[in-house]
Each structure stands twice: as structure tokens, then as C-alpha cells.
Coordinates of N, CA and C and ligand atoms in Angstrom, one line a residue:
X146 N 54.6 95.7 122.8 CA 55.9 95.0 122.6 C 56.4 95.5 121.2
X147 N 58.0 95.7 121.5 CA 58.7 96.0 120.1 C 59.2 95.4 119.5
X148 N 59.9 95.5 118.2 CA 60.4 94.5 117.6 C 61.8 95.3 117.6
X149 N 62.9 94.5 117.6 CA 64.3 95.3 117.1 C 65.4 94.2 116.3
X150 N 66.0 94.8 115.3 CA 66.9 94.0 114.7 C 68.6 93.8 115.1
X151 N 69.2 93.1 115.5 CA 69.9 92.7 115.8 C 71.4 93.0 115.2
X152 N 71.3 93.3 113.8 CA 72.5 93.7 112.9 C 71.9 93.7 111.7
X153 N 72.4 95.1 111.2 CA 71.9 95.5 109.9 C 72.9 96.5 109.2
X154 N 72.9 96.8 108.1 CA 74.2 97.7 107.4 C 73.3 99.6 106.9
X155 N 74.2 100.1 106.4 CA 73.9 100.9 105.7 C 72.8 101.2 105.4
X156 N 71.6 101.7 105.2 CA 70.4 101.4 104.2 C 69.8 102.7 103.8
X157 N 68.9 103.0 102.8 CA 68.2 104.9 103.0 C 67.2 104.6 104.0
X158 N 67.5 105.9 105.1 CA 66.3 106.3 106.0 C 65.2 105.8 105.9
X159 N 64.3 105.4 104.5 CA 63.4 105.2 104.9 C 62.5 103.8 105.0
X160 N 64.0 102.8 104.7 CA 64.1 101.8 105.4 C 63.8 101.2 106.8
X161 N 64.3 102.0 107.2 CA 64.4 102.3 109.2 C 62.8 102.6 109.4
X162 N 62.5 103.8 108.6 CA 61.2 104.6 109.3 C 59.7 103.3 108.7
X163 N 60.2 102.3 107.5 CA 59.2 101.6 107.1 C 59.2 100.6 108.2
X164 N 60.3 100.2 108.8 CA 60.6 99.4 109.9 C 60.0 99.9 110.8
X165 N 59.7 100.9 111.7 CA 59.5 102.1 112.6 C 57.7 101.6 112.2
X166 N 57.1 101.7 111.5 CA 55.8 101.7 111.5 C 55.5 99.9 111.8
X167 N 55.9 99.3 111.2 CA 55.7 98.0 111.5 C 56.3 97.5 113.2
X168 N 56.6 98.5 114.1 CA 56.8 98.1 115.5 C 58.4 97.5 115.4
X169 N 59.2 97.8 114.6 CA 60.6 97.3 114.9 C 61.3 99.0 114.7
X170 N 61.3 98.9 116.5 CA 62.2 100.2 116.9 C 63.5 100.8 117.4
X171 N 64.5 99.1 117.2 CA 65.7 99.6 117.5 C 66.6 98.6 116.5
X172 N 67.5 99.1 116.3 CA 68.3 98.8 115.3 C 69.8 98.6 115.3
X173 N 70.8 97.3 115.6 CA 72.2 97.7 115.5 C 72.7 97.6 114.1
X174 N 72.9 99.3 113.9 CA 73.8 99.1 112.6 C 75.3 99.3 112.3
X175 N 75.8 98.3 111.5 CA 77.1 98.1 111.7 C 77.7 99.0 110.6
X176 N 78.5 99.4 110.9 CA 80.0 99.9 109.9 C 80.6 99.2 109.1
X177 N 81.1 99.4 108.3 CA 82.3 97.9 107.9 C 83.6 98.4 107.4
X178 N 83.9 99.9 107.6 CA 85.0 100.6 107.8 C 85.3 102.2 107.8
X179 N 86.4 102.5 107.8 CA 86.6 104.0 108.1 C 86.2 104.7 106.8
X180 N 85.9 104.5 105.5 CA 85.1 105.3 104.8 C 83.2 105.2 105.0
X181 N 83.3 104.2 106.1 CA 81.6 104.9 106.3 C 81.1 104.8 107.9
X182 N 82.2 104.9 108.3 CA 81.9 105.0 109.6 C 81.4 106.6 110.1
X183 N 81.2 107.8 109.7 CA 80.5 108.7 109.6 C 79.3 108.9 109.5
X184 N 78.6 108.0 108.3 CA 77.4 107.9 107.5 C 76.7 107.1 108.6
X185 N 77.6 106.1 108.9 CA 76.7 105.1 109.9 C 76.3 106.1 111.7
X186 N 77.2 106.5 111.7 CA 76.9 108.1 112.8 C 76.0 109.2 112.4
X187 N 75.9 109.5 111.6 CA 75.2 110.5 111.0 C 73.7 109.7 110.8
X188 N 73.6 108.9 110.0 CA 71.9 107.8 109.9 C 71.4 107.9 111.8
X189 N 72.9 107.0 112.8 CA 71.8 107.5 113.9 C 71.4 108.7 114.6
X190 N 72.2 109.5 114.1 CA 71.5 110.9 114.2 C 70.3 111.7 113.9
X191 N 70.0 111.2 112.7 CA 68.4 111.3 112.3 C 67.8 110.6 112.7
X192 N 67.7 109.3 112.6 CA 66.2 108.0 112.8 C 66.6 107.8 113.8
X193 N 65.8 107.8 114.6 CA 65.0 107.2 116.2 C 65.4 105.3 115.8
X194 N 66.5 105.3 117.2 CA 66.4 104.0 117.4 C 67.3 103.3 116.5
X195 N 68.0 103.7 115.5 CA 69.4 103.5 115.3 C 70.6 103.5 116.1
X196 N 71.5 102.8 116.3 CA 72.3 102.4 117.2 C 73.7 102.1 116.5
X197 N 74.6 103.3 116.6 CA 75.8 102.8 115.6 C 77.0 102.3 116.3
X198 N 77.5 101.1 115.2 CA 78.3 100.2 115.8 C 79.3 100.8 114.3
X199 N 81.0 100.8 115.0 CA 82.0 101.4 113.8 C 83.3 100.4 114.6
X200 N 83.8 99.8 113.2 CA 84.8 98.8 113.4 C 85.0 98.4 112.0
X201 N 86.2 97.1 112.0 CA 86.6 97.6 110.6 C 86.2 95.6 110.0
X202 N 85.6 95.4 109.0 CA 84.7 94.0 108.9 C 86.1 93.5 108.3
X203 N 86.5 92.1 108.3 CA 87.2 91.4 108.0 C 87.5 91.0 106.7
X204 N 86.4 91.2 105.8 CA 86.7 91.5 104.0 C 87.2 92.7 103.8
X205 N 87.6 93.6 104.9 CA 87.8 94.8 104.1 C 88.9 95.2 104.9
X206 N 90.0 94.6 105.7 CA 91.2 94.9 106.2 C 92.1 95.0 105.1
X207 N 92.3 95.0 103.7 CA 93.4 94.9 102.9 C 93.6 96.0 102.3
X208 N 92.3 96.9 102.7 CA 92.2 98.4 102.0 C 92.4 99.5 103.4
X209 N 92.9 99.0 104.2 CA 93.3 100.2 105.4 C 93.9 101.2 105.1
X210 N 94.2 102.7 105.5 CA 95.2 102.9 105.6 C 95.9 103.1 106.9
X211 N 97.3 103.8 107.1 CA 97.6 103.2 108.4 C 97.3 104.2 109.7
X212 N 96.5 104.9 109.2 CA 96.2 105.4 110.8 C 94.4 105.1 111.2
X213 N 94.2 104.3 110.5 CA 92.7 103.7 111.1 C 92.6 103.5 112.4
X214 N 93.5 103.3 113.3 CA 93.0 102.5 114.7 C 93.2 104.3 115.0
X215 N 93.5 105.0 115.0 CA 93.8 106.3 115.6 C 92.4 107.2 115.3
X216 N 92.2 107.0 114.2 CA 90.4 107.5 114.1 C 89.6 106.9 114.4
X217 N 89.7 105.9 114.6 CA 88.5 104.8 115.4 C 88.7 105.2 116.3
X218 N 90.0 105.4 117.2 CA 89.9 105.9 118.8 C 89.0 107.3 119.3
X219 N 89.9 108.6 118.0 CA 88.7 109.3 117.9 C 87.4 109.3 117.9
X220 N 86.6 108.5 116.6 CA 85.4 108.1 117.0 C 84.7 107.7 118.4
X221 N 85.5 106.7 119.1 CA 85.1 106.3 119.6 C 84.8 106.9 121.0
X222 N 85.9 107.9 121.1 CA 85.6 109.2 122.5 C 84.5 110.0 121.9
X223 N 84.7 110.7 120.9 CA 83.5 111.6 120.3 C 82.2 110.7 120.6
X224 N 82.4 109.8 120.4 CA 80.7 109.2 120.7 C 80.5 108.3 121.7
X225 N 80.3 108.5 122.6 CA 80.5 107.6 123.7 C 79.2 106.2 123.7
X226 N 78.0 106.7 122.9 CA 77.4 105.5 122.5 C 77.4 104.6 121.4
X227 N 78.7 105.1 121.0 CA 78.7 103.8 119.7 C 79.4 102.7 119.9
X228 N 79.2 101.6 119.8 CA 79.8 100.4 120.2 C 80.3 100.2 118.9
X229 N 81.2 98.5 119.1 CA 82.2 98.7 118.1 C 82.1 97.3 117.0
X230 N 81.9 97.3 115.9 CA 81.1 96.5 115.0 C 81.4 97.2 113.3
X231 N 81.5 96.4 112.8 CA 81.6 94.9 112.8 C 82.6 94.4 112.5
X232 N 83.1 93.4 113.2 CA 84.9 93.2 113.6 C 84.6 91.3 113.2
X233 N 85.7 91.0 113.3 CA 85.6 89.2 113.1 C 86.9 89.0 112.3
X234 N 86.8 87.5 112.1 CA 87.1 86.5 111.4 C 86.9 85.9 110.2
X235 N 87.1 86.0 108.7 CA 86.5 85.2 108.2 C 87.8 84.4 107.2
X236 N 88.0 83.2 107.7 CA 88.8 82.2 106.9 C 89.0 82.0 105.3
X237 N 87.7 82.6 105.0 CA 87.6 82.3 103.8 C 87.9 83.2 102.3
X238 N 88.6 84.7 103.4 CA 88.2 85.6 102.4 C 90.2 85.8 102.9
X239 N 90.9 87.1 101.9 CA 91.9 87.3 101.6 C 92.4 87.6 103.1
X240 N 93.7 88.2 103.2 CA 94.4 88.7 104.4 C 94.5 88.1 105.5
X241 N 93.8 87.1 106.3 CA 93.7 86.1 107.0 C 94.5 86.8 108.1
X242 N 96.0 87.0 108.1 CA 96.8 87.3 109.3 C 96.5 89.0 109.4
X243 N 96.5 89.7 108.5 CA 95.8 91.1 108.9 C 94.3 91.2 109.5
X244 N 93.4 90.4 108.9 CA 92.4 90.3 109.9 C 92.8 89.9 111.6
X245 N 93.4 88.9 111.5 CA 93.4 89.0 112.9 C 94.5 89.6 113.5
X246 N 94.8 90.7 113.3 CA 95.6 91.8 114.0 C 94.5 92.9 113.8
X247 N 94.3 93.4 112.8 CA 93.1 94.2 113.0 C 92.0 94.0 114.2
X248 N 91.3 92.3 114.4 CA 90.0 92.4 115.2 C 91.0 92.4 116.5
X249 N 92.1 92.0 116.6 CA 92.8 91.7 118.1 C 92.6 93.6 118.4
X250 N 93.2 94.5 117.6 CA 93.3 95.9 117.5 C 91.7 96.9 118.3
X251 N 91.2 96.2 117.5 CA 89.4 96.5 117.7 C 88.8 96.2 119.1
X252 N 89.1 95.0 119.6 CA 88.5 94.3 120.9 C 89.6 95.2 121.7
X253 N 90.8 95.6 121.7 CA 91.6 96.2 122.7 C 91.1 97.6 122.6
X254 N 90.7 98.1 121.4 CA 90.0 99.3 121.8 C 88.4 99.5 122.4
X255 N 87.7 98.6 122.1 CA 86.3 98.4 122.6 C 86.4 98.0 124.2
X256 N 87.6 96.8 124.4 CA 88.0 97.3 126.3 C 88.2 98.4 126.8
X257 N 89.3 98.8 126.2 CA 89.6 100.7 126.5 C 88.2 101.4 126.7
X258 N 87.7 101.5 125.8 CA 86.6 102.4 125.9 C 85.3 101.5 126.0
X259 N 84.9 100.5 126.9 CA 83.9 99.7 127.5 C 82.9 99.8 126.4
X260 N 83.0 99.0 125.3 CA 81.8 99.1 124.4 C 81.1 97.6 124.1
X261 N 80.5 97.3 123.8 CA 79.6 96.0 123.4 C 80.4 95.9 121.9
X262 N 80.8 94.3 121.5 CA 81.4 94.6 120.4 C 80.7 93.3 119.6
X263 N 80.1 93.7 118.2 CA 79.6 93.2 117.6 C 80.5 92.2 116.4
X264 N 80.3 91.0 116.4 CA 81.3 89.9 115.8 C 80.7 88.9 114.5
X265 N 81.8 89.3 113.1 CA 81.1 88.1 112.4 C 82.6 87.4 112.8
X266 N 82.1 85.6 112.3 CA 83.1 84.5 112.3 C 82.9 83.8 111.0
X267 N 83.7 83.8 109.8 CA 83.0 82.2 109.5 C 84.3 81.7 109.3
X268 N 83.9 80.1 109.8 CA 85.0 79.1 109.4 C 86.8 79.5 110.3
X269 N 86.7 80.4 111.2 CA 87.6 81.0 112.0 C 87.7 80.4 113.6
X270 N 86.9 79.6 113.8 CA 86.6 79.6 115.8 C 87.7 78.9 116.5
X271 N 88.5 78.3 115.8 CA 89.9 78.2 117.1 C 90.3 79.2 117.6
X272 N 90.9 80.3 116.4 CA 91.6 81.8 116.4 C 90.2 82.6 117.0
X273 N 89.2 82.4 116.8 CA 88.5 83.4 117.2 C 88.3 83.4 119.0
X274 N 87.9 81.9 119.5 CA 88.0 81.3 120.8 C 89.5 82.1 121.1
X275 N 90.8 82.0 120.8 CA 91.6 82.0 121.0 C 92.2 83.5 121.5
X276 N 91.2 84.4 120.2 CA 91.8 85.9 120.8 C 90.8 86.5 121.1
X277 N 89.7 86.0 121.6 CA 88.8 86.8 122.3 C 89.6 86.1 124.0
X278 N 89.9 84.9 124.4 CA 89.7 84.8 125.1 C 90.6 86.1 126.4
X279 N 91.5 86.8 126.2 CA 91.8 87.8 127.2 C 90.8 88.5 127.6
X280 N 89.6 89.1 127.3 CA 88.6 90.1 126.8 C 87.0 89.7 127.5
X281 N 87.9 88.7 128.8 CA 86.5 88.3 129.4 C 85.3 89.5 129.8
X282 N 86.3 90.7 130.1 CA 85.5 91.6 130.4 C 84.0 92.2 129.4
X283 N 84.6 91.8 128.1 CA 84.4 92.4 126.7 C 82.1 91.4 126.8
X284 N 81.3 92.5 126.5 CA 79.9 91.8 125.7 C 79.9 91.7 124.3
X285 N 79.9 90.5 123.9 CA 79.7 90.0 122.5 C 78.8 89.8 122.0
X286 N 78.5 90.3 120.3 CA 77.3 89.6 119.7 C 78.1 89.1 119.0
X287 N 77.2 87.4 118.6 CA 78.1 87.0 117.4 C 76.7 86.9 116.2
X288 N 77.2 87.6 115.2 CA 75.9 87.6 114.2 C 76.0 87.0 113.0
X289 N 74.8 86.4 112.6 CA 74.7 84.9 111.8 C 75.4 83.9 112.4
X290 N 75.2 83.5 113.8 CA 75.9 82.4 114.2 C 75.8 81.1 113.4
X291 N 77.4 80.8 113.3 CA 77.3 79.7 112.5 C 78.1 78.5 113.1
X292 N 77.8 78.6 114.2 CA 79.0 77.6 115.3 C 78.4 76.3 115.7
X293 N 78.7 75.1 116.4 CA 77.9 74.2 117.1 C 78.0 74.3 118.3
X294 N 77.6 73.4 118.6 CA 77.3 73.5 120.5 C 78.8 73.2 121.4
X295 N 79.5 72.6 120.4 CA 81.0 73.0 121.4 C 81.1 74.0 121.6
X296 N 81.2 75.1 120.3 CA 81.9 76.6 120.2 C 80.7 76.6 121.6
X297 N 79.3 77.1 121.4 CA 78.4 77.3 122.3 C 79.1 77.2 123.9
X298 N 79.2 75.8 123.8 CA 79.5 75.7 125.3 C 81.2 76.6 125.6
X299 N 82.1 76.5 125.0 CA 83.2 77.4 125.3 C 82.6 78.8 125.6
X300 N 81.8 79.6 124.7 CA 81.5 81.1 124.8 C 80.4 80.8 126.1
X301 N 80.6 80.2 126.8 CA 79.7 80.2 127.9 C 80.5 81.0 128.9
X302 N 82.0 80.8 128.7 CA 82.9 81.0 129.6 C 82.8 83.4 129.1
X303 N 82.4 83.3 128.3 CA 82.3 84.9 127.8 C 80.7 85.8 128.1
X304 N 80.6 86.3 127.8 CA 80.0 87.0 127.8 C 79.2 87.2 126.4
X305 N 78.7 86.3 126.1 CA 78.3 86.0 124.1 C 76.9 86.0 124.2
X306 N 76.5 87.2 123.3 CA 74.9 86.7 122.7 C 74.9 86.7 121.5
X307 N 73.9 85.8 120.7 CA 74.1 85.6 119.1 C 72.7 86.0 118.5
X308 N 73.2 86.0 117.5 CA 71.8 86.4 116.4 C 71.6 85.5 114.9
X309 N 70.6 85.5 114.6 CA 70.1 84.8 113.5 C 69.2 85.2 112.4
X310 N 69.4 84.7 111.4 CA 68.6 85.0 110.6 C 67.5 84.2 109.9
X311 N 68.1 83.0 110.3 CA 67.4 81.8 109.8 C 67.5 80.6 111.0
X312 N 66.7 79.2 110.7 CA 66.9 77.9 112.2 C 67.3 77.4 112.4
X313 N 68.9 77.7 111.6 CA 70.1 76.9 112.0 C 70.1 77.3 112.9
X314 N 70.9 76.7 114.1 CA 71.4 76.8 115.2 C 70.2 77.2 116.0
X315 N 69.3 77.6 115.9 CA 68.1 78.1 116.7 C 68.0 76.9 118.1
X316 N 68.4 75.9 117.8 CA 68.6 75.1 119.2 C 69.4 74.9 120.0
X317 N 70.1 75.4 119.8 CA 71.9 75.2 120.3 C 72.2 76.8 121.2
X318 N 71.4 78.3 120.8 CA 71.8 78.8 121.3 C 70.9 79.1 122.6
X319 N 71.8 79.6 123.3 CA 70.7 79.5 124.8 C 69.9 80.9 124.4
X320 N 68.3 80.4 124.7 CA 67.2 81.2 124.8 C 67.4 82.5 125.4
X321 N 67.8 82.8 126.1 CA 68.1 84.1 127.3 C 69.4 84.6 126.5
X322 N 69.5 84.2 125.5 CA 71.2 85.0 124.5 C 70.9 85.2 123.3
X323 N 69.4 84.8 122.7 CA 69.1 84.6 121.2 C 68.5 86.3 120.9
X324 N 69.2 86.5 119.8 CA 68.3 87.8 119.1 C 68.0 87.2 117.4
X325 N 67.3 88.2 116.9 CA 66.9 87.8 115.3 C 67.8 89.4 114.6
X326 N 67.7 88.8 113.3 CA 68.7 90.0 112.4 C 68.5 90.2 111.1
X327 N 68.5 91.0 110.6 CA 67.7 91.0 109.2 C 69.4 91.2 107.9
X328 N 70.7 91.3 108.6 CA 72.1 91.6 107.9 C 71.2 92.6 106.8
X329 N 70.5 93.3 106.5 CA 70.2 94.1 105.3 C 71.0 95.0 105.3
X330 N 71.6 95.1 103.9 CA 70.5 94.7 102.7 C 70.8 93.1 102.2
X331 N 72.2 92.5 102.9 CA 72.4 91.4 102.0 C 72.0 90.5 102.5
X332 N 71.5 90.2 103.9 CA 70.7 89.2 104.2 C 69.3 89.1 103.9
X333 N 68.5 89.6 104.7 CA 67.1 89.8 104.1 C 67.4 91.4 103.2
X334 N 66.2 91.7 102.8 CA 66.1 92.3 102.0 C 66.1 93.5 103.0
X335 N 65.7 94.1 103.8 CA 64.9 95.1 104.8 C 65.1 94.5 106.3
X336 N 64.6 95.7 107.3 CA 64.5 95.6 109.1 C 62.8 95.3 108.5
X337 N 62.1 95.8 108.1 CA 61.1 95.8 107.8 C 60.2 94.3 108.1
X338 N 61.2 92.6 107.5 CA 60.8 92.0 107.6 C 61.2 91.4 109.0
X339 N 61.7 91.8 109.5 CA 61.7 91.2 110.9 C 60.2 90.7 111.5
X340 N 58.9 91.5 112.3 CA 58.5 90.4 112.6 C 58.1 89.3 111.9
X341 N 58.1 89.0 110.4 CA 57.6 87.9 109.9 C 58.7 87.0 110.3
X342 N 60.1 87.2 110.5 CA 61.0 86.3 110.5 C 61.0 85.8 112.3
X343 N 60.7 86.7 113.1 CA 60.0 86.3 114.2 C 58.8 85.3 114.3
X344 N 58.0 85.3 113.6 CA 57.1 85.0 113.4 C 57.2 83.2 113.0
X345 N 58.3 83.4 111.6 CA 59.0 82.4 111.0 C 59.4 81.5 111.7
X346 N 60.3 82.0 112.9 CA 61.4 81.0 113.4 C 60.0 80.6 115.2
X347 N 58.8 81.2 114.9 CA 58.5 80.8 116.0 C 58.6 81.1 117.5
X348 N 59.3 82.3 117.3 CA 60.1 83.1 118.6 C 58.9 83.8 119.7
X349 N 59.2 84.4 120.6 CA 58.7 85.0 121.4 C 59.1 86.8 121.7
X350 N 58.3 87.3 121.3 CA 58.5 88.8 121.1 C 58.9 89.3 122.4
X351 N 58.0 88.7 123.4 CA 58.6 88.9 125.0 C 60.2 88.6 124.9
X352 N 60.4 87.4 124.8 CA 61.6 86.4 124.9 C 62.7 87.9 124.6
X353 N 62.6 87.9 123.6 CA 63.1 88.8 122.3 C 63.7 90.4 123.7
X354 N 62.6 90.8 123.3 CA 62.9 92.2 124.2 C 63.1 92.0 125.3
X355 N 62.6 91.3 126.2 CA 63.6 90.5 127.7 C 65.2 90.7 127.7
X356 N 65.3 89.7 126.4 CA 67.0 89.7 126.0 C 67.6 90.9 125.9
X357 N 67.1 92.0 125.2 CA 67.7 92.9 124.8 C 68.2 93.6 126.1
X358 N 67.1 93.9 127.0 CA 67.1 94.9 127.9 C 68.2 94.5 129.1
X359 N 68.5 92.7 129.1 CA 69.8 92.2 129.6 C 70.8 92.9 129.1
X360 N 71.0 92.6 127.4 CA 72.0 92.5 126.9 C 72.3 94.1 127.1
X361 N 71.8 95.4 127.0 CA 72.1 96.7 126.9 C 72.0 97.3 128.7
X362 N 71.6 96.8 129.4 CA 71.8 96.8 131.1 C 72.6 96.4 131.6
X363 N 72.8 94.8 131.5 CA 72.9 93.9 132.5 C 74.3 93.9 132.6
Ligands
ZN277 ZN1 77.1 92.3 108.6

């Protein structure tokens, strides 16, 4: 049985490969805009089991320029396995109405080109409920879920699996949708600690890899 992390950023190689010996062999790592959406293609091109996700993160819509959605389209033919991450909502940080033209922008390209699209939210879930909902077609992760069991029960109506880093919510989300996530470097430190955080929250490594093999098949 392997371990895999769920959402992770940027890191040096040999982060991955320290991960790689401790049995955690697959990795989504996310972009968080068009100045490193290369790097993050390029890392899965070297390490086994990196998985790159390129999209534009919602702290960082204020610094666009204006042909981003046209290179992401690029990207996103050029590579037909990279899904599209990390996109969202967050209320709390500047631009608020540019973010949500940007993720509406993102999810319409991740339909276009059928990709799995990887989701932060915080403090956003009317508008986020709101403009995912056309996009039934669309597979969602939502990472660091920070929602309750209302939001839960609406994303029932989607196509939503979530990840965690810690036991909030660890009850709320349904078992058969749960993954674990290390956000490194700013959440945990490393992929590296994953199984202890498996370990931590009590999980099932089966459970775990079951899910995945849904979430990237089914
Ligand atoms: Zn992130």
C-alpha cells in the first residue's frame, strides 16, 4: 500500500524523492500562477509520481496579465495530463470580484479540456456553490476543507472530493471522498509527513488509495 498527498506546492526535488522512500508515491501539485506554471510541469517531468495541476490561486489574481487565460489554454493542450489547480475563492484576501471571474474563467477551461479541477475556498461558499453549480460535469477537489455539513450535503449534488490536513471536518466528509494533504511547504512542513498524519487522524491507507483510484478512473 501507498501513500499519496493530496495537494502540495512548489518544493526541491528532493522533497518528493524523501517522500518517495517513505511509501508516499503520488503527489498533486498545484500552481498558483502563470509565472510558475512551467516549473510546476517541469518538477513532474523529473520525479515519478508528481502530478501537475496549473491555474491561477485566488491571492494572486491582482497580478495577471491580460493574456493568461490564452496560455493556460496553451498549457493545457500541450499537456493533456495536467489538471487544473489551484483556482477558488477566498473572501478574505483583495480583488474579491476578479477572483471570481478568473475561477468562473478556469472551471470553463477545465470543462473545455475535461480536467479534474483542484479548489481552495475560504469564507466564499454561497458564490462558490453558486458558480460551480453549471459545471456538473466538472471533478472537484476541495483542499483544506473548511465547510460544514450543509455545504457537504449541497456538493453532493457535484462531483466533490475533499482533503485535509488536520480533524476538522474529518466527520462530515463522506469516507469514499476523503483524501489527506500535506499544503507544503505552508501547511505541513514536507509530503514526507504524510503517513504520520495518516497515522494522526486515524485513517485507513486502504480507505485512502481505494479513493484515489475512484477519484482518477471513475
Ligand atoms: Zn494550496
Amino acid at each position: 500500500m501507498s501513500y499519496f498527498d493530496a495537494h502540495v506546492h512548489l518544493m526541491p526535488d528532493q522533497a518528493f524523492l524523501d517522500a518517495h522512500a517513505r511509501n508516499v508515491t503520488t503527489f498533486f501539485c498545484n500552481a498558483t500562477g502563470p509565472e510558475n506554471w512551467q516549473d510546476v510541469l517541469d518538477l513532474s517531468s523529473r520525479v515519478l509520481g508528481v502530478r501537475p495541476c496549473v491555474g491561477v490561486h485566488p491571492w494572486f489574481v491582482g497580478q495577471l496579465a491580460d493574456d493568461w487565460s490564452l496560455q493556460l489554454t496553451d498549457i493545457l493542450k500541450k499537456y493533456p495530463w495536467a489538471m487544473v489547480g489551484e483556482i477558488g475563492l477566498d473572501a478574505t484576501k483583495p480583488f474579491y470580484e476578479k477572483q471570481k471571474a478568473v475561477f468562473t474563467q478556469c472551471l470553463a477551461l477545465a470543462s473545455h479540456f475535461q480536467r479534474i479541477v483542484h479548489v481552495h475556498c475560504v469564507k466564499a461558499w454561497p458564490d462558490m456553490l453558486n458558480l460551480i453549480a453549471p459545471f456538473r460535469e466538472l471533478k472537484f477537489l476541495f483542499h483544506r476543507f473548511q465547510g460544514n455539513e450543509v455545504i457537504v450535503q449541497k456538493l453532493r449534488l457535484m462531483n466533490a472530493y475533499y482533503s485535509t490536513l488536520n480533524a476538522h471536518c474529518l466527520d462530515i466528509i463522506p469516507e469514499n471522498r476523503l483524501f489527506v494533504e500535506s499544503d507544503a511547504p505552508d501547511g505541513l512542513a514536507s509530503p514526507v509527513e504524510i503517513p504520520d498524519l495518516v497515522d494522526r487522524l486515524n485513517l485507513s491507507e486502504e480507505r485512502l488509495a481505494y479513493n484515489l483510484e475512484l477519484f482518477l478512473h471513475d
